[in-house]
Coordinates of C-alpha atoms and ligand atoms in Angstrom, one line a residue:
M1 CA 0.0 0.0 0.0
S2 CA 1.3 3.4 -0.9
D3 CA 2.3 6.1 1.5
L4 CA -0.1 9.0 1.3
Y5 CA 0.4 12.7 2.3
L6 CA -2.5 15.0 3.2
G7 CA -2.5 18.7 2.5
L8 CA -5.4 20.8 3.8
D9 CA -6.3 24.4 2.9
A10 CA -8.4 26.5 5.1
S11 CA -9.1 29.4 2.7
T12 CA -11.5 32.3 2.9
Q13 CA -14.4 30.5 1.2
S14 CA -13.7 26.8 1.6
L15 CA -11.8 24.0 3.2
S16 CA -9.9 21.8 0.7
A17 CA -7.9 18.7 0.8
I18 CA -5.4 17.1 -1.6
I19 CA -3.9 13.7 -1.0
I20 CA -0.8 12.7 -2.9
D21 CA 0.8 9.4 -3.6
L22 CA 4.5 10.4 -4.1
D23 CA 5.4 7.0 -5.6
T24 CA 3.2 7.6 -8.6
R25 CA 3.5 11.4 -8.5
K26 CA -0.3 11.6 -8.5
V27 CA -2.9 13.6 -6.7
V28 CA -5.2 10.7 -5.6
Y29 CA -7.9 12.9 -3.9
D30 CA -8.9 16.5 -4.4
I31 CA -11.9 18.1 -2.8
S32 CA -13.1 21.5 -1.8
L33 CA -16.0 22.1 0.6
N34 CA -17.6 25.6 0.4
Y35 CA -18.4 26.9 3.9
D36 CA -21.6 28.7 2.8
E37 CA -22.9 25.5 1.3
I38 CA -21.9 22.9 3.8
L39 CA -22.4 25.0 7.0
P40 CA -25.2 27.5 6.1
H41 CA -26.1 27.9 9.9
Y42 CA -23.1 30.3 10.3
G43 CA -24.8 32.7 7.9
T44 CA -21.5 33.5 6.0
K45 CA -21.4 34.9 2.5
N46 CA -18.3 33.8 0.6
G47 CA -17.0 32.6 4.0
V48 CA -17.3 35.9 5.8
L49 CA -19.9 37.4 8.2
D50 CA -22.0 40.3 7.1
H51 CA -21.1 43.6 8.9
P52 CA -22.7 47.1 8.6
D53 CA -19.2 48.5 8.4
P54 CA -17.6 47.3 5.1
Q55 CA -14.1 47.7 6.6
I56 CA -14.8 45.1 9.2
V57 CA -14.5 41.5 7.9
H58 CA -14.7 38.6 10.3
S59 CA -15.3 34.8 10.1
P60 CA -16.3 32.4 12.8
P61 CA -13.4 30.2 13.8
L62 CA -15.8 27.5 15.0
M63 CA -17.0 27.2 11.3
W64 CA -13.4 26.3 10.3
A65 CA -13.3 23.6 13.0
E66 CA -16.7 22.2 12.0
A67 CA -15.6 22.0 8.4
L68 CA -12.7 19.7 9.5
D69 CA -15.2 17.3 10.9
V70 CA -17.3 17.4 7.7
L71 CA -14.2 16.9 5.6
F72 CA -12.8 13.9 7.6
D73 CA -16.2 12.3 7.7
K74 CA -16.5 12.7 3.9
M75 CA -13.1 11.2 3.3
R76 CA -13.9 8.2 5.6
T77 CA -17.3 7.6 4.0
E78 CA -15.8 7.9 0.5
G79 CA -13.4 5.1 1.4
I80 CA -10.1 7.0 1.5
T81 CA -7.5 4.9 3.2
L82 CA -6.8 7.4 5.9
G83 CA -4.8 4.6 7.6
N84 CA -2.1 5.1 5.0
I85 CA -1.6 8.8 5.7
R86 CA 2.0 9.3 6.8
A87 CA 1.9 13.0 7.4
I88 CA -0.5 15.9 7.4
S89 CA 0.1 19.6 6.8
G90 CA -1.9 22.6 5.8
S91 CA -2.4 26.0 4.5
G92 CA -4.4 28.9 6.0
Q93 CA -5.6 32.2 4.6
Q94 CA -2.9 34.6 5.9
H95 CA -3.1 37.2 8.6
G96 CA -6.4 36.1 10.2
S97 CA -6.3 35.5 14.0
V98 CA -8.0 33.3 16.5
Y99 CA -8.3 34.1 20.2
L100 CA -8.6 31.3 22.9
K101 CA -9.2 31.5 26.6
T102 CA -7.7 28.1 27.1
A103 CA -6.1 25.3 24.9
D104 CA -6.3 22.6 27.5
T105 CA -9.2 20.9 25.7
L106 CA -7.1 20.4 22.5
S107 CA -5.3 17.3 23.8
N108 CA -8.4 15.9 25.3
L109 CA -11.0 16.0 22.6
N110 CA -13.8 13.5 23.0
P111 CA -14.3 11.5 19.7
S112 CA -17.9 10.7 20.6
K113 CA -18.6 14.5 20.4
T114 CA -18.2 16.9 17.5
L115 CA -15.4 19.4 17.4
V116 CA -18.0 22.1 17.9
E117 CA -19.2 20.5 21.1
N118 CA -15.6 19.9 22.2
L119 CA -14.5 23.4 21.6
S120 CA -17.6 25.1 23.1
G121 CA -16.6 28.0 25.4
I122 CA -12.9 28.1 24.5
F123 CA -12.9 31.3 22.5
S124 CA -12.3 34.7 24.1
R125 CA -13.5 36.2 20.8
D126 CA -16.2 34.5 18.8
T127 CA -15.2 35.9 15.5
S128 CA -11.8 36.2 13.8
P129 CA -10.7 39.2 11.8
I130 CA -9.4 38.0 8.5
W131 CA -7.2 39.4 5.7
M132 CA -10.1 41.3 4.1
D133 CA -10.5 43.5 7.2
S134 CA -9.2 47.0 6.6
S135 CA -10.4 48.7 9.9
T136 CA -7.0 49.2 11.6
R137 CA -5.5 52.3 9.9
A138 CA -5.0 54.0 13.3
E139 CA -3.2 51.0 14.8
C140 CA -1.0 50.6 11.7
D141 CA 0.1 54.2 12.1
E142 CA 0.7 53.8 15.8
I143 CA 2.9 50.7 15.4
C144 CA 4.7 52.1 12.4
D145 CA 5.5 55.3 14.3
V146 CA 7.0 53.4 17.2
L147 CA 9.1 51.3 14.8
G148 CA 10.5 54.4 13.1
G149 CA 8.4 54.7 10.0
L150 CA 7.6 52.8 6.8
Q151 CA 11.1 51.8 5.8
S152 CA 12.3 50.6 9.1
T153 CA 9.1 48.7 9.8
A154 CA 9.5 46.9 6.5
S155 CA 13.1 46.1 7.1
A156 CA 12.3 44.9 10.7
T157 CA 9.2 42.8 10.0
G158 CA 9.3 42.2 6.2
S159 CA 6.5 44.6 5.4
T160 CA 5.4 48.0 6.6
T161 CA 2.2 47.9 8.6
F162 CA -0.9 46.8 6.7
E163 CA -4.5 46.9 8.0
R164 CA -5.0 43.2 7.4
F165 CA -1.7 42.1 9.2
T166 CA -2.1 40.4 12.5
G167 CA -0.2 42.9 14.7
P168 CA -2.5 45.9 14.0
Q169 CA -5.5 43.6 14.3
I170 CA -4.4 42.4 17.8
R171 CA -3.7 46.0 18.8
K172 CA -7.3 47.0 17.8
F173 CA -8.7 44.1 19.8
Y174 CA -6.7 45.2 22.9
K175 CA -7.8 48.8 22.5
T176 CA -11.4 48.2 21.9
Q177 CA -12.1 45.1 24.0
P178 CA -9.5 45.2 26.8
D179 CA -11.4 42.7 29.0
A180 CA -11.6 40.1 26.3
Y181 CA -7.9 40.7 25.5
N182 CA -7.0 40.1 29.1
N183 CA -9.1 37.0 29.0
T184 CA -7.1 35.6 26.1
A185 CA -4.5 33.0 26.8
H186 CA -3.5 32.1 23.2
I187 CA -3.5 34.1 20.0
M188 CA -3.2 31.9 16.9
L189 CA -3.3 32.4 13.2
V190 CA -5.8 30.6 11.1
S191 CA -3.0 28.2 10.1
S192 CA -1.7 27.6 13.6
F193 CA -5.3 27.2 15.0
M194 CA -6.0 24.4 12.4
A195 CA -2.6 22.8 13.1
S196 CA -3.4 22.9 16.8
L197 CA -6.6 20.9 16.2
I198 CA -4.8 18.4 14.0
A199 CA -1.9 18.0 16.5
G200 CA -3.9 18.2 19.7
K201 CA -1.7 21.0 21.3
V202 CA -0.8 24.6 20.7
A203 CA 1.0 24.6 17.4
P204 CA 3.9 26.9 16.6
I205 CA 3.4 29.6 14.0
D206 CA 5.7 28.9 11.0
H207 CA 8.2 31.5 9.7
G208 CA 6.2 31.9 6.5
D209 CA 2.9 32.9 8.1
G210 CA 4.7 34.6 11.0
A211 CA 6.1 37.1 8.5
G212 CA 2.6 38.3 7.8
M213 CA 2.0 39.6 11.3
N214 CA 4.2 42.7 11.6
L215 CA 5.5 40.9 14.7
M216 CA 8.4 38.7 13.5
D217 CA 11.9 39.8 13.0
I218 CA 12.3 38.9 9.3
Q219 CA 16.1 38.5 9.6
T220 CA 16.4 36.4 12.8
R221 CA 12.9 34.8 12.6
I222 CA 12.1 35.4 16.3
W223 CA 9.4 37.6 17.7
H224 CA 10.5 41.3 17.3
A225 CA 10.5 42.7 20.8
A226 CA 9.8 46.3 19.9
A227 CA 7.0 45.4 17.4
R228 CA 5.5 43.1 20.1
D229 CA 5.6 45.9 22.7
A230 CA 4.2 48.4 20.2
T231 CA 1.3 46.1 19.5
A232 CA -0.2 45.2 22.9
P233 CA 0.9 44.7 26.5
D234 CA 1.8 41.1 27.8
L235 CA 1.7 39.8 24.3
S236 CA 4.7 37.5 24.6
H237 CA 3.0 34.8 26.7
R238 CA -0.1 34.9 24.4
L239 CA 1.9 34.1 21.3
P240 CA 3.1 30.6 20.5
S241 CA 6.7 29.8 19.5
L242 CA 7.9 30.4 16.0
A243 CA 9.2 27.4 14.0
E244 CA 10.5 26.4 10.6
S245 CA 7.7 25.2 8.4
R246 CA 9.2 21.7 8.2
T247 CA 8.7 21.2 12.0
I248 CA 6.8 18.1 13.1
I249 CA 4.6 19.0 16.1
G250 CA 3.9 15.3 17.0
N251 CA 1.6 12.6 16.0
V252 CA -1.9 13.3 14.9
N253 CA -4.5 14.1 17.6
P254 CA -6.1 10.8 18.7
Y255 CA -9.5 12.4 18.0
F256 CA -8.9 11.9 14.3
V257 CA -7.6 8.4 14.8
D258 CA -10.5 7.2 16.9
K259 CA -13.2 9.0 15.0
Y260 CA -12.1 8.7 11.4
G261 CA -9.4 6.0 11.3
V262 CA -6.4 8.2 10.5
N263 CA -3.1 6.4 10.9
P264 CA -2.1 6.9 14.6
N265 CA 1.5 7.4 13.6
A266 CA 0.7 10.1 11.0
Q267 CA 2.9 13.1 11.7
A268 CA 1.3 16.5 12.2
L269 CA 3.3 19.3 10.8
V270 CA 3.1 23.0 11.4
W271 CA 0.9 24.7 8.8
S272 CA 1.8 27.8 6.8
G273 CA 0.0 30.6 5.0
D274 CA -1.6 30.0 1.6
N275 CA 1.1 32.0 -0.3
P276 CA 4.1 30.2 1.2
N277 CA 2.4 26.9 0.5
S278 CA 1.7 28.0 -3.1
V279 CA 5.4 28.6 -3.6
I280 CA 5.9 24.9 -3.0
G281 CA 2.7 23.8 -4.9
L282 CA 4.0 25.8 -7.9
G283 CA 7.5 24.5 -7.7
L284 CA 9.1 27.9 -7.0
I285 CA 12.1 26.3 -5.2
R286 CA 15.0 28.2 -6.8
E287 CA 15.9 31.9 -6.7
G288 CA 14.7 33.5 -9.9
L289 CA 11.6 31.3 -10.3
V290 CA 8.5 33.6 -10.2
A291 CA 4.8 33.0 -10.5
I292 CA 2.3 35.5 -11.7
S293 CA -1.3 34.9 -11.1
L294 CA -3.6 36.8 -13.5
G295 CA -6.8 36.9 -11.5
T296 CA -9.2 39.6 -10.3
S297 CA -6.1 41.2 -9.0
D298 CA -2.7 40.2 -10.4
T299 CA -0.1 38.9 -7.9
Y300 CA 3.6 38.4 -8.4
F301 CA 5.5 36.1 -6.2
G302 CA 8.9 34.6 -6.3
T303 CA 11.8 33.3 -4.2
M304 CA 15.0 35.0 -3.2
K305 CA 18.0 33.8 -1.3
N306 CA 18.7 36.9 0.6
C307 CA 16.3 39.1 2.5
Q308 CA 15.6 42.3 0.6
T309 CA 12.7 44.4 1.8
D310 CA 10.9 47.0 -0.3
P311 CA 12.0 50.5 0.6
R312 CA 8.7 51.9 -0.8
G313 CA 6.8 49.5 1.5
E314 CA 4.6 48.2 -1.4
G315 CA 5.7 44.5 -1.4
H316 CA 5.8 41.9 1.3
V317 CA 8.6 39.6 2.2
F318 CA 7.7 36.3 3.8
V319 CA 9.8 33.2 4.5
S320 CA 9.4 30.4 2.0
P321 CA 8.9 26.8 3.3
T322 CA 12.3 26.0 1.7
G323 CA 13.9 28.4 4.3
D324 CA 14.7 31.0 1.6
Y325 CA 12.7 34.2 1.3
M326 CA 9.7 34.9 -0.9
T327 CA 8.0 38.0 -2.0
L328 CA 4.4 38.8 -2.7
I329 CA 3.3 41.9 -4.6
C330 CA -0.4 42.5 -5.2
F331 CA -1.6 44.7 -8.1
K332 CA -5.3 45.4 -7.7
N333 CA -6.1 46.4 -11.3
G334 CA -5.7 43.0 -12.9
S335 CA -8.6 41.4 -14.7
L336 CA -10.6 44.3 -13.4
A337 CA -8.7 46.7 -15.6
R338 CA -8.4 44.3 -18.6
E339 CA -12.1 43.8 -18.5
A340 CA -12.9 47.5 -18.1
V341 CA -11.0 48.2 -21.3
R342 CA -12.4 45.3 -23.2
K343 CA -16.0 46.2 -22.3
S344 CA -15.7 49.9 -22.9
H345 CA -14.6 49.1 -26.5
G346 CA -17.4 46.5 -26.9
L347 CA -15.0 43.6 -27.5
D348 CA -15.1 40.0 -26.6
W349 CA -11.9 38.2 -25.6
D350 CA -11.2 37.2 -29.2
G351 CA -11.5 40.8 -30.2
F352 CA -9.2 41.8 -27.4
S353 CA -6.6 39.3 -28.6
Q354 CA -6.9 40.5 -32.2
A355 CA -6.3 44.1 -30.9
L356 CA -3.0 42.9 -29.3
Q357 CA -2.0 41.1 -32.5
S358 CA -2.7 44.2 -34.7
T359 CA -0.5 46.5 -32.6
P360 CA 3.3 46.6 -32.4
P361 CA 5.2 45.8 -29.2
G362 CA 5.8 49.2 -27.5
N363 CA 2.5 50.5 -28.9
D364 CA 4.2 53.4 -30.7
G365 CA 4.9 55.0 -27.3
K366 CA 1.2 55.1 -26.3
I367 CA 0.9 54.6 -22.5
M368 CA -1.9 54.0 -20.0
L369 CA -1.9 54.0 -16.2
P370 CA -4.9 51.8 -15.6
Y371 CA -6.1 52.7 -12.1
F372 CA -9.7 51.8 -12.7
E373 CA -9.9 50.9 -9.0
P374 CA -7.8 52.3 -6.1
E375 CA -4.4 50.6 -6.7
I376 CA -2.3 48.9 -4.0
V377 CA 1.0 49.0 -6.0
P378 CA 1.8 51.8 -6.6
N379 CA -0.4 53.2 -3.9
V380 CA -3.3 55.1 -5.5
L381 CA -6.2 56.0 -3.4
K382 CA -8.5 57.6 -5.9
P383 CA -9.3 55.6 -9.1
C384 CA -8.2 57.5 -12.2
V385 CA -7.1 56.3 -15.7
H386 CA -4.3 58.3 -17.2
R387 CA -3.4 58.2 -20.9
F388 CA -0.2 59.6 -22.5
D389 CA 0.0 59.9 -26.3
L390 CA -3.0 57.6 -26.3
D391 CA -6.5 58.6 -27.6
E392 CA -9.4 57.2 -25.5
Q393 CA -11.1 56.1 -28.7
D394 CA -8.2 54.1 -30.0
T395 CA -9.5 50.6 -29.4
A396 CA -6.5 48.5 -30.3
G397 CA -4.1 51.0 -28.7
N398 CA -6.0 50.9 -25.4
C399 CA -6.0 47.1 -25.3
R400 CA -2.3 46.9 -25.8
A401 CA -1.7 49.8 -23.4
V402 CA -3.5 48.2 -20.5
V403 CA -1.6 44.9 -20.8
E404 CA 1.8 46.6 -21.4
A405 CA 1.2 48.8 -18.4
Q406 CA 0.4 45.9 -16.1
M407 CA 3.6 44.0 -17.2
M408 CA 5.8 47.1 -17.0
S409 CA 4.4 47.9 -13.6
M410 CA 5.3 44.4 -12.4
R411 CA 8.8 44.8 -13.7
I412 CA 9.4 48.2 -12.1
H413 CA 7.8 47.3 -8.7
S414 CA 9.6 44.0 -8.3
E415 CA 13.1 45.6 -9.0
W416 CA 13.7 46.1 -5.3
M417 CA 14.0 42.3 -4.9
G418 CA 17.3 42.5 -6.8
V419 CA 16.4 39.2 -8.6
R420 CA 15.5 39.2 -12.3
P421 CA 13.2 36.2 -13.1
S422 CA 14.7 33.4 -15.1
A423 CA 11.3 31.8 -15.7
I424 CA 7.8 32.8 -14.9
Y425 CA 5.0 30.3 -14.2
V426 CA 1.7 31.9 -15.0
T427 CA -1.7 30.9 -13.5
G428 CA -5.2 32.3 -13.2
G429 CA -8.0 33.1 -15.7
A430 CA -6.0 35.3 -18.2
S431 CA -3.1 32.8 -18.3
V432 CA -4.8 31.0 -21.3
N433 CA -4.4 34.1 -23.5
P434 CA -1.2 33.7 -25.6
E435 CA -1.1 37.4 -26.7
I436 CA -1.1 38.5 -23.0
L437 CA 1.7 36.0 -22.3
Q438 CA 3.7 37.2 -25.2
V439 CA 3.7 40.8 -23.8
M440 CA 4.7 39.4 -20.4
A441 CA 7.6 37.4 -22.0
D442 CA 8.8 40.5 -23.9
V443 CA 8.6 42.9 -21.0
Q444 CA 10.2 40.5 -18.5
N445 CA 12.6 39.2 -21.1
C446 CA 12.2 35.6 -19.9
P447 CA 10.3 32.5 -20.9
I448 CA 6.7 32.1 -19.6
Y449 CA 5.3 28.7 -18.7
Q450 CA 1.6 27.8 -18.2
F451 CA 0.7 26.0 -15.0
E452 CA -2.4 23.9 -14.6
V453 CA -3.1 24.0 -10.8
T454 CA -6.4 24.2 -9.2
N455 CA -5.3 24.4 -5.6
S456 CA -1.6 25.2 -5.4
A457 CA -1.8 25.9 -1.6
A458 CA -3.2 22.5 -0.7
L459 CA -0.8 20.8 -3.1
G460 CA 2.1 22.7 -1.5
A461 CA 0.9 21.6 2.0
A462 CA 0.8 17.9 0.9
L463 CA 4.3 18.2 -0.6
R464 CA 5.6 19.8 2.6
A465 CA 4.1 16.9 4.6
A466 CA 6.0 14.5 2.3
H467 CA 9.2 16.4 2.4
A468 CA 9.2 16.5 6.3
H469 CA 8.2 12.9 6.6
L470 CA 10.9 11.6 4.3
N471 CA 13.5 13.8 5.8
T472 CA 12.7 12.6 9.4
S473 CA 12.5 9.0 8.5
G474 CA 16.0 8.7 7.1
Q475 CA 15.1 9.0 3.4
N476 CA 16.8 12.4 2.9
T477 CA 15.2 14.1 -0.1
T478 CA 15.5 17.5 -1.8
W479 CA 12.7 19.9 -2.8
E480 CA 13.7 19.2 -6.4
N481 CA 12.8 15.5 -5.9
I482 CA 9.6 16.3 -4.1
S483 CA 8.3 18.6 -6.8
K484 CA 9.4 16.6 -9.8
G485 CA 6.5 15.5 -12.0
I486 CA 3.9 17.0 -9.7
A487 CA 4.5 20.7 -9.2
E488 CA 5.8 21.5 -12.6
P489 CA 4.4 23.6 -15.5
I490 CA 2.5 22.0 -18.4
S491 CA 5.2 20.5 -20.6
G492 CA 5.6 22.3 -23.9
S493 CA 3.7 25.3 -22.8
V494 CA 6.5 27.8 -23.1
V495 CA 6.2 31.3 -24.6
N496 CA 9.6 32.8 -25.3
P497 CA 10.5 36.5 -25.5
T498 CA 10.9 37.8 -29.1
K499 CA 10.8 41.6 -28.9
T500 CA 12.5 42.8 -25.8
A501 CA 14.6 45.9 -26.6
V502 CA 11.6 48.1 -27.2
Y503 CA 10.5 47.6 -23.6
D504 CA 13.9 48.5 -22.2
E505 CA 13.3 52.0 -23.7
L506 CA 9.5 52.2 -23.1
I507 CA 9.8 51.3 -19.5
K508 CA 11.8 54.5 -18.8
K509 CA 8.9 56.6 -20.3
F510 CA 6.4 54.5 -18.4
A511 CA 8.2 55.2 -15.1
E512 CA 8.1 58.9 -15.8
C513 CA 4.4 58.8 -16.7
E514 CA 3.8 56.9 -13.4
Q515 CA 5.5 59.6 -11.4
I516 CA 3.4 62.3 -13.2
A517 CA 0.2 60.3 -12.5
L518 CA 1.2 59.9 -8.8
G519 CA 1.7 63.7 -8.7
K520 CA 5.4 63.4 -7.9
Ligands
XUL1 C1 -1.7 37.9 1.4 C2 -3.2 38.0 1.5 C3 -4.0 37.0 0.9 C4 -4.5 36.0 1.9 C5 -5.7 35.2 1.5 O1 -1.0 38.9 2.0 O2 -3.7 38.8 2.2 O3 -3.4 36.4 -0.2 O4 -3.4 35.1 2.3 O5 -5.5 34.4 0.4

């Protein structure tokens, strides 16, 4: 019987599981359970609770726990051989936090009861602020000021303070609900909360997810004392330890053995955030490998050996599960902007592609800054589309301008990493469009590969479980071995750069236009 590895992913909208058989390099089980559908009694919409203030976005932590019961029950009834699971790890939406009065119950869960029954009364805060919450501007400024401003906060913790990051969220909780804060014994991340349930004890926070808190020293990977003190009093004994993401916490909680037949010797690993897990699920295991996800917003993430932080404070540095560093840069005007241009010129996607084909690389110097929505990178608060040497009615020119702008912006705003990509793996809806990929290849001057993944975070978690298990059972293995044949781009999918010189020139003009648009 094959050894199996389980990767779970507690994301914003769903709990997913991927089981891999490393011998055959195959995903043997892949499921995603949508919280709104399977657990409607929590009243969430897209996994979050309704709130009159749109800046406040919370989810119920008990829902995530209940979803674990539903998932394991489903796996058991579907005949998955949970007895063959050798190791379990997981992925959580980053930044969200869970507040517990006590963790004593975790090691003593009664399998004849549900997780909800077992966990009743342990939370000091019934709802968890998640990454979509943006209600902590004041706390961000307070912490950032104590740490000496944007640049020094970024070099201390990997990112300047962001509303969704855990430190500012903890500070707001302490300021607005001091009694509940005092009543809190343990503060966990979504990832470490789920790992604690699986392991039956308080799980460490891994360096990858810890870097999304504005609380961890990004160089030494221990809690940053000044950041901690700037966040809330007596925080040190409320936070768990920090650990490498390959750390095995112990064997799986007997609750899952007795109730669902999980292998009693299955190792429970620390969990990490969804982005660090995706780095593994996409095979970004060497410096210079970059992934670009072309989704509602476009994200750029890649690995780097040395820790470089962004002096402009726009990008984030997390720790990769390989022990290297990784970056994440989020551009809000992704599909949003491409679609706005397409629709305003009455085109379908074929028409959009034809427009790209009919225009030359470099667009004869026509430039757009496509801030259809407020932009994260660069920081633009008021939406405004700027055009330089570009007529608003010029259909083909506008189509090319929006795509070139996105690709040039990614190149300019990732320069601080000091690592030029050697290959880019592209995912997300727009990654099927060869004309968009050609612009990407030309602007970045490197080959682009398509990647067919549905859940790179859960896959990354399963691969992390396999890596840790093999390396602790005397079968030393490398990340290259682990990802071979399973976390690789679609073979033959390469788009090579053809016209690059034009962009080395145009990018200078684009940078100037950006400065003008930003009023600098
Ligand atoms: C990263 C971020 C999101 C969440 C949810 O900084 O906020 O990607 O991890 O997916």
